[in-house]
Tab-separated table of C-alpha atoms in Angstrom:
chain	number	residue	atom	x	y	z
H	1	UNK	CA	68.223	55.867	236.743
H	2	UNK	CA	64.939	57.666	236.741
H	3	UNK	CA	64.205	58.219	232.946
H	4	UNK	CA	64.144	61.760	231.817
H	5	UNK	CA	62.917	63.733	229.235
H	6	UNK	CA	63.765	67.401	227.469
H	7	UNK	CA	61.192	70.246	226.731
H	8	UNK	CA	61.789	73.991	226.507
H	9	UNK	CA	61.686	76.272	229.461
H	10	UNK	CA	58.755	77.590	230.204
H	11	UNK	CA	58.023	80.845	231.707
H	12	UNK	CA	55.862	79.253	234.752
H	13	UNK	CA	59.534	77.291	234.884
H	14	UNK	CA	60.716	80.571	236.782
H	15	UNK	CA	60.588	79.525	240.501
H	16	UNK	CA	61.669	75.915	239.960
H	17	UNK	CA	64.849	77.278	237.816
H	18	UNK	CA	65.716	79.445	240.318
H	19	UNK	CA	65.381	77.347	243.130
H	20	UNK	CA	67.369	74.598	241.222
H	21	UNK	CA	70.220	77.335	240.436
H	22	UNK	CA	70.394	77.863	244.122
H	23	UNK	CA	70.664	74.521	245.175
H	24	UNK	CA	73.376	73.976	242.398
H	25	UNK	CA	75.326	77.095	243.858
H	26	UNK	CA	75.024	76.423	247.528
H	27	UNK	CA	76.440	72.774	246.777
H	28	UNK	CA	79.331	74.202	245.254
H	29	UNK	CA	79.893	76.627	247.918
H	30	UNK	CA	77.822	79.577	246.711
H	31	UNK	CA	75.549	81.831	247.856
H	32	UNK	CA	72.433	81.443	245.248
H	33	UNK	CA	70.097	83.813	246.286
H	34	UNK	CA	68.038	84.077	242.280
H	35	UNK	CA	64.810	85.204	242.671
H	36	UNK	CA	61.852	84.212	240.084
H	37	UNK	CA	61.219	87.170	238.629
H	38	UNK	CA	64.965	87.171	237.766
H	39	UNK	CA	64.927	84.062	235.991
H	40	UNK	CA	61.186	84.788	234.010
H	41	UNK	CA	63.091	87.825	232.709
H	42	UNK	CA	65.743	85.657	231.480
H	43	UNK	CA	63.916	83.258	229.940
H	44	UNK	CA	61.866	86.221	228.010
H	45	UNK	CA	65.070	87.246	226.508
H	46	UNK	CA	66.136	83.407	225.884
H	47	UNK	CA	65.621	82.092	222.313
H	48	UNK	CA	67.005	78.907	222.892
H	49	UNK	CA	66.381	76.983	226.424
H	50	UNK	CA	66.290	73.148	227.530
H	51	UNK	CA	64.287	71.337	230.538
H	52	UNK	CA	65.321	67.834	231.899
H	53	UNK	CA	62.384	66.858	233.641
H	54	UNK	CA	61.128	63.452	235.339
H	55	UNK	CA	58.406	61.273	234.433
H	56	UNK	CA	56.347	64.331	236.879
H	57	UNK	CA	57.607	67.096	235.147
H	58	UNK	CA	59.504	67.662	238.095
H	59	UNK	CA	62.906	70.044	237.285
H	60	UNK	CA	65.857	68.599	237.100
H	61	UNK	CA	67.982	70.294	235.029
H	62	UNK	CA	67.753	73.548	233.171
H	63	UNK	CA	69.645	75.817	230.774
H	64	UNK	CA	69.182	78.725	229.104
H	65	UNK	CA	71.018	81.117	226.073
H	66	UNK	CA	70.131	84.501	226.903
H	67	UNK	CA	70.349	87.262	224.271
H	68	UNK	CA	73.203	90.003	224.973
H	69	UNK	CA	72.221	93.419	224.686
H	70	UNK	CA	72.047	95.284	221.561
H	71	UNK	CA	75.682	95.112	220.077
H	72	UNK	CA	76.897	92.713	223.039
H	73	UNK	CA	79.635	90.558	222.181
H	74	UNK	CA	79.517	87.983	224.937
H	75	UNK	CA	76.779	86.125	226.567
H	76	UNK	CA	76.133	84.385	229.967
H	77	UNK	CA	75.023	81.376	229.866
H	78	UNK	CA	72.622	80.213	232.864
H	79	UNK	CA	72.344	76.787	233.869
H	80	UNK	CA	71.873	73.997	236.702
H	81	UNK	CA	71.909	70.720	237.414
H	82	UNK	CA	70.004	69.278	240.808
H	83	UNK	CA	72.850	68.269	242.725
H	84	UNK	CA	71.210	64.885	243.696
H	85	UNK	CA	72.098	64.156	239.756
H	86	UNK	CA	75.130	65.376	239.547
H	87	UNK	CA	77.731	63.063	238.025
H	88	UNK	CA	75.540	61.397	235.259
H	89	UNK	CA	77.299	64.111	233.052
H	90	UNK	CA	74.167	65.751	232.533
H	91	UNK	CA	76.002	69.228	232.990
H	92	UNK	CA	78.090	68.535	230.364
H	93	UNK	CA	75.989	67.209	228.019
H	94	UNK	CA	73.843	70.903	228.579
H	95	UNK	CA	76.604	72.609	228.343
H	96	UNK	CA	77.905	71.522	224.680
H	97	UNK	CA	73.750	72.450	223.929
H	98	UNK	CA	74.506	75.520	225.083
H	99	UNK	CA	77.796	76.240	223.376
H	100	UNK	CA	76.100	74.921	220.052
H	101	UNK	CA	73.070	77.354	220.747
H	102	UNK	CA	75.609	80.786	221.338
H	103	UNK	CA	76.145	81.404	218.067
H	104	UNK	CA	79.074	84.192	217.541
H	105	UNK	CA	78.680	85.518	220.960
H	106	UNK	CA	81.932	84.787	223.220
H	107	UNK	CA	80.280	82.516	226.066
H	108	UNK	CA	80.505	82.998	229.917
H	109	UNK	CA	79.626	80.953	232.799
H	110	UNK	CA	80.083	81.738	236.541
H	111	UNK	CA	81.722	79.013	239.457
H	112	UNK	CA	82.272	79.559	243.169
H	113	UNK	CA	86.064	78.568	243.387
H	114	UNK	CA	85.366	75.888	246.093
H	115	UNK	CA	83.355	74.445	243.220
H	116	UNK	CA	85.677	71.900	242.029
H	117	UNK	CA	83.938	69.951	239.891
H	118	UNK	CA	82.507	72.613	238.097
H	119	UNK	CA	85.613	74.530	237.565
H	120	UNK	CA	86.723	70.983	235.714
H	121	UNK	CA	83.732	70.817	233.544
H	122	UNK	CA	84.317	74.538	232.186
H	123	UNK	CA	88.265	73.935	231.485
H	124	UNK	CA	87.438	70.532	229.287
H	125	UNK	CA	84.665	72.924	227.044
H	126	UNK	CA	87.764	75.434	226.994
H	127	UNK	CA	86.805	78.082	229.144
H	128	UNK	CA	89.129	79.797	231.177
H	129	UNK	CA	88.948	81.987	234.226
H	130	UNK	CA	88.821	85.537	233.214
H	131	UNK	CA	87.758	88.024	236.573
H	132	UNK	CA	87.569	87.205	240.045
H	133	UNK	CA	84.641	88.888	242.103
H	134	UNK	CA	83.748	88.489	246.015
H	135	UNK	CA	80.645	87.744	247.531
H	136	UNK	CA	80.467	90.028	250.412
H	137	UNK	CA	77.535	90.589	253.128
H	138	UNK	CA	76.995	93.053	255.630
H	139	UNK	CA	74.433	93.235	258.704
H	140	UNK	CA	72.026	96.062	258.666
H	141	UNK	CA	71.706	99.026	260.894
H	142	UNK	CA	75.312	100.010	260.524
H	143	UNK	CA	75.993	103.245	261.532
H	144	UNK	CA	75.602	106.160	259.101
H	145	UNK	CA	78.509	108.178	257.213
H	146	UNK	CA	77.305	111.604	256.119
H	147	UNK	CA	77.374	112.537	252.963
H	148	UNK	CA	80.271	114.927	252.033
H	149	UNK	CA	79.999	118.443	251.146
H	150	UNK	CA	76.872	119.660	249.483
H	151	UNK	CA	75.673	116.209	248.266
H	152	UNK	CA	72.288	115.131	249.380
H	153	UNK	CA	70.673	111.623	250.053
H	154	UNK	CA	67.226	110.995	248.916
H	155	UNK	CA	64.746	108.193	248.035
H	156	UNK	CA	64.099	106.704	244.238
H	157	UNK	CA	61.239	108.646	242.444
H	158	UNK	CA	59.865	106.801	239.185
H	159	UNK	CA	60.549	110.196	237.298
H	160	UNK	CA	64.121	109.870	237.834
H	161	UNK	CA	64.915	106.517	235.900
H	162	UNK	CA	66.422	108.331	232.405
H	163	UNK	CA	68.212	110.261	234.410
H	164	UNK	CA	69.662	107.456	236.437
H	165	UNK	CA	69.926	105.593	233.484
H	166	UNK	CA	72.355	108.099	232.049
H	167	UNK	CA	74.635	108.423	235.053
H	168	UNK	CA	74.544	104.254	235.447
H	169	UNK	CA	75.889	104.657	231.441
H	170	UNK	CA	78.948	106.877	232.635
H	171	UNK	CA	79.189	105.027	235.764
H	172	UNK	CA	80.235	101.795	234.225
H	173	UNK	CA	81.860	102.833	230.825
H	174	UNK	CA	84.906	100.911	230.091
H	175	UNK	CA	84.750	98.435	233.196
H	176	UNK	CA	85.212	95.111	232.258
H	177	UNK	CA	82.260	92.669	231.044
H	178	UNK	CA	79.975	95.545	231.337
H	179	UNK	CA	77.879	95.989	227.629
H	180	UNK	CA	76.469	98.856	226.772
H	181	UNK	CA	72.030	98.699	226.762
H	182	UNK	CA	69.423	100.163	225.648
H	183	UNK	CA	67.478	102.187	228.257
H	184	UNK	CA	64.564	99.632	227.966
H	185	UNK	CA	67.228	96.891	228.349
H	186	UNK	CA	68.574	98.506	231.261
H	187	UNK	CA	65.077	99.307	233.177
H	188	UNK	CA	63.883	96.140	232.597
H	189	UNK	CA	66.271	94.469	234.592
H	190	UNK	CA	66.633	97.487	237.114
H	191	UNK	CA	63.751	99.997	237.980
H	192	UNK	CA	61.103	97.917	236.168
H	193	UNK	CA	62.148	94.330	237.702
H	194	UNK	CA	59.410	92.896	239.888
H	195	UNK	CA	62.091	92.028	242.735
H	196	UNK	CA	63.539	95.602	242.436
H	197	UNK	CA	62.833	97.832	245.982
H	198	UNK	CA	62.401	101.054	244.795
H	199	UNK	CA	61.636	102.417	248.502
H	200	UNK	CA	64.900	101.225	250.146
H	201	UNK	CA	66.823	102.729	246.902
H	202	UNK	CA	68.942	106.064	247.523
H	203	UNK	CA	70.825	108.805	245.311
H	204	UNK	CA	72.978	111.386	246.195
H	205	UNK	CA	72.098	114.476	244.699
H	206	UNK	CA	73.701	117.572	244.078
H	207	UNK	CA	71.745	120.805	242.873
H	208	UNK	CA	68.733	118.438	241.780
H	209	UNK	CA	71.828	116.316	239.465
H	210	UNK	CA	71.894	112.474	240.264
H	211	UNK	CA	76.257	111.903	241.166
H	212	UNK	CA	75.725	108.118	242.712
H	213	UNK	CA	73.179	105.476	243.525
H	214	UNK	CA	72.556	102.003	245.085
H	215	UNK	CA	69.676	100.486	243.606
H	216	UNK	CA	68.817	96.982	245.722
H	217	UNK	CA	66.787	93.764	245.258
H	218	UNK	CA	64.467	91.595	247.287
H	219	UNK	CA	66.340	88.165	246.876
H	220	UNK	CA	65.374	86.868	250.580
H	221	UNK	CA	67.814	88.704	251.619
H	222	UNK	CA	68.344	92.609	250.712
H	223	UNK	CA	70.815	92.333	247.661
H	224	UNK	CA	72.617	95.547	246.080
H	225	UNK	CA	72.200	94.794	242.100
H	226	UNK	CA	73.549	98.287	241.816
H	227	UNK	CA	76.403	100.819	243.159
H	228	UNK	CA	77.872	103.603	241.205
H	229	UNK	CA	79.061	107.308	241.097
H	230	UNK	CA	79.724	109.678	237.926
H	231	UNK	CA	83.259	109.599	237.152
H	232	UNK	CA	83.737	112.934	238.348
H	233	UNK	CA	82.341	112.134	241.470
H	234	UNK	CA	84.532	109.648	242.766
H	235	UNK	CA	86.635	109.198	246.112
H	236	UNK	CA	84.472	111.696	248.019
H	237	UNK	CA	82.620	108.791	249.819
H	238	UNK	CA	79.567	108.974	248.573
H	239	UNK	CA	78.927	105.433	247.681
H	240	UNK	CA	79.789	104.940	251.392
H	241	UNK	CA	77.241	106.945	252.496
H	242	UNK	CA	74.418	105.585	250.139
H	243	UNK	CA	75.249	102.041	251.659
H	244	UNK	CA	74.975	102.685	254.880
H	245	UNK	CA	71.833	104.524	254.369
H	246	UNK	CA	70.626	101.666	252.374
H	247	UNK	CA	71.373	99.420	255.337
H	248	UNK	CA	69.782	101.544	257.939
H	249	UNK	CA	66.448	101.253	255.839
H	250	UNK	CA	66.743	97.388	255.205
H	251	UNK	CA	66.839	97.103	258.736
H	252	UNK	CA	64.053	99.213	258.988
H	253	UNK	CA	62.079	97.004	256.513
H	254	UNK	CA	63.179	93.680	258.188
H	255	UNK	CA	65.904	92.580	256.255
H	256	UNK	CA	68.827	91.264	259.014
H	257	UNK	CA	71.770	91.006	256.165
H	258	UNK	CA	72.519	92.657	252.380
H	259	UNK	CA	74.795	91.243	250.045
H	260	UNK	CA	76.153	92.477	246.911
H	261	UNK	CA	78.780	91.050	244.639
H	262	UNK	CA	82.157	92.844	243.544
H	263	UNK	CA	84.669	92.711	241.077
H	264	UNK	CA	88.270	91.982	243.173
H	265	UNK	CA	90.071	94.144	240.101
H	266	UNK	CA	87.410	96.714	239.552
H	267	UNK	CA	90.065	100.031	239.222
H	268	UNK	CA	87.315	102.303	241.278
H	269	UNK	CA	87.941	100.541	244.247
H	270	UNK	CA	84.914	99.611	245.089
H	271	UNK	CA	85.714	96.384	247.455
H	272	UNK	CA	87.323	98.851	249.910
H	273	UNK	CA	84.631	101.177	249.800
H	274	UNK	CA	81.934	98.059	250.683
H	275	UNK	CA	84.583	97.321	253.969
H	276	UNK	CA	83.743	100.548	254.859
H	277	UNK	CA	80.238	100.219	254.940
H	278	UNK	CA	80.622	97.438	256.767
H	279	UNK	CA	80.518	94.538	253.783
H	280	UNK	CA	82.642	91.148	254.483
H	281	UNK	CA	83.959	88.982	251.771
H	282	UNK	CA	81.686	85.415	251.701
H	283	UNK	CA	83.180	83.863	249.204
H	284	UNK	CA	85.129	84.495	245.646
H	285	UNK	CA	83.733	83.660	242.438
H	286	UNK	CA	85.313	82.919	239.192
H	287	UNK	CA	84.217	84.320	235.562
H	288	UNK	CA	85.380	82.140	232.928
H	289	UNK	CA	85.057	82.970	229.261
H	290	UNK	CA	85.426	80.449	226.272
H	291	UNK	CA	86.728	81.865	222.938
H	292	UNK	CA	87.080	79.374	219.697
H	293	UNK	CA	89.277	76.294	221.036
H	294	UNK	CA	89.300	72.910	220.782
H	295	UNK	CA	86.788	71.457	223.636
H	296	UNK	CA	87.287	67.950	224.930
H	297	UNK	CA	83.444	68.034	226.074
């Protein structure tokens, strides 16, 4: 075997992470689909990472221990392995780095369930699967549902982000996994991310008041990062009609498909509101968590 070597991340790392974190997925039956600018702001919020690289400083492995937000409890960790190494138990030999590196934080990892192998290296470190959420994709230029009533659809405007920020807060209070952040934690990885489209982003406003948004990402293909609606807002169908607005503009822009991930429990029910719009389910993904246990790793 090729020798190897360890380094930390660095932050010109980004492209080569993500691109090995999409191979890793696809293999396992994933969609992948992380873009750069996603990883570079992981790795700015990462105290602890580790490179396996070749004798060219070619990627081979990666993995990372992102901070959670202020007064998280749980953290994701982010990792991949080329899968032209896979079986050398280099995986699991990052993984135990990582689990050493989480500190107090409850850790979290991610597997496509077709992902076999995988699945088996997360249940000998003691994780076990928590939430099930669907991949789904939809084609763009669906046609349009109107908005009911006397809500409104309109573009993203910079000025708007605290307030969108504030209805994202009551959007997704008490859902599970979601942590409470700061707004700069929240705009960082939202209206202030480099792969963020702020032009193909809608609201639905009512008397000048932000109810529901979809905020979406360029990630090759269009991806929603984003869909919610104030509590008090729900099943009126807005979030149907922001979707398919947001799809008639992808198209618009070029993009053939959007995809968007959704939690199979999530009590809104937001998977039946994506069929609507026109969304298919891809593929289902697994969320494992790992509390204090005995690990066989």
């Amino acid at each position: 075997m090729t020798e190897l070597r360890t380094r930390p991340c660095r932050l010109d790392d980004a492209a080569a992470i993500a691109g090995l974190i999409n191979a890793a997925m696809v293999a396992g039956g994933g969609r992948g689909g992380y873009a750069a600018s996603e990883v570079e702001q992981e790795l700015r919020r990462s105290p602890d990472t580790r490179a396996l690289v070749d004798p060219d400083d070619r990627l081979i492995a990666a993995a990372l221990v992102p901070r959670p937000p202020e007064g998280g409890d749980h953290v994701e960790l982010i990792g991949a392995v080329d899968p032209a190494h896979r079986g050398q138990g280099i995986g699991r030999d990052l993984l135990a780095w990582q689990l050493a590196h989480a500190g107090t934080w409850e850790p979290q990892v991610i597997a496509a369930v077709s992902d076999t192998s995988t699945i088996r290296l997360f249940e000998r470190a003691g994780f076990t699967p928590m939430r099930y959420f669907l991949e789904m994709s939809a084609p763009t230029g669906v046609p349009a549902i109107p908005p009911p009533g006397t809500v409104q659809i309109t573009g993203f405007e910079p000025s708007q982000a605290q307030q969108l920020y504030r209805v994202h807060a009551d959007a997704f209070h008490g859902l599970w996994g979601h942590q409470e952040q700061t707004y700069a934690e929240w705009s960082a990885g939202t209206v202030d991310a480099a792969h963020f489209r702020p032009e193909l982003a809608r609201l639905a406003v009512v008397d000048e008041a932000i109810v529901a948004y979809v905020l979406p990402y360029d990630r090759g293909t269009l991806y929603i990062g984003q869909v919610g609606t104030a509590q008090s807002w729900r099943r009126h169908g807005i979030a149907a009609a922001l979707l398919t607005s947001v799809l008639a503009a992808a198209a618009q822009a070029g993009y053939p498909t959007a995809t968007l991930d959704a939690d199979s429990a999530n009590p809104t029910g937001a998977p039946a509101v994506y069929t609507r719009a026109g969304f298919v389910v891809d593929q289902h993904i697994a969320v494992y968590r790992r509390t204090p246990a005995t690990t066989r790793l």
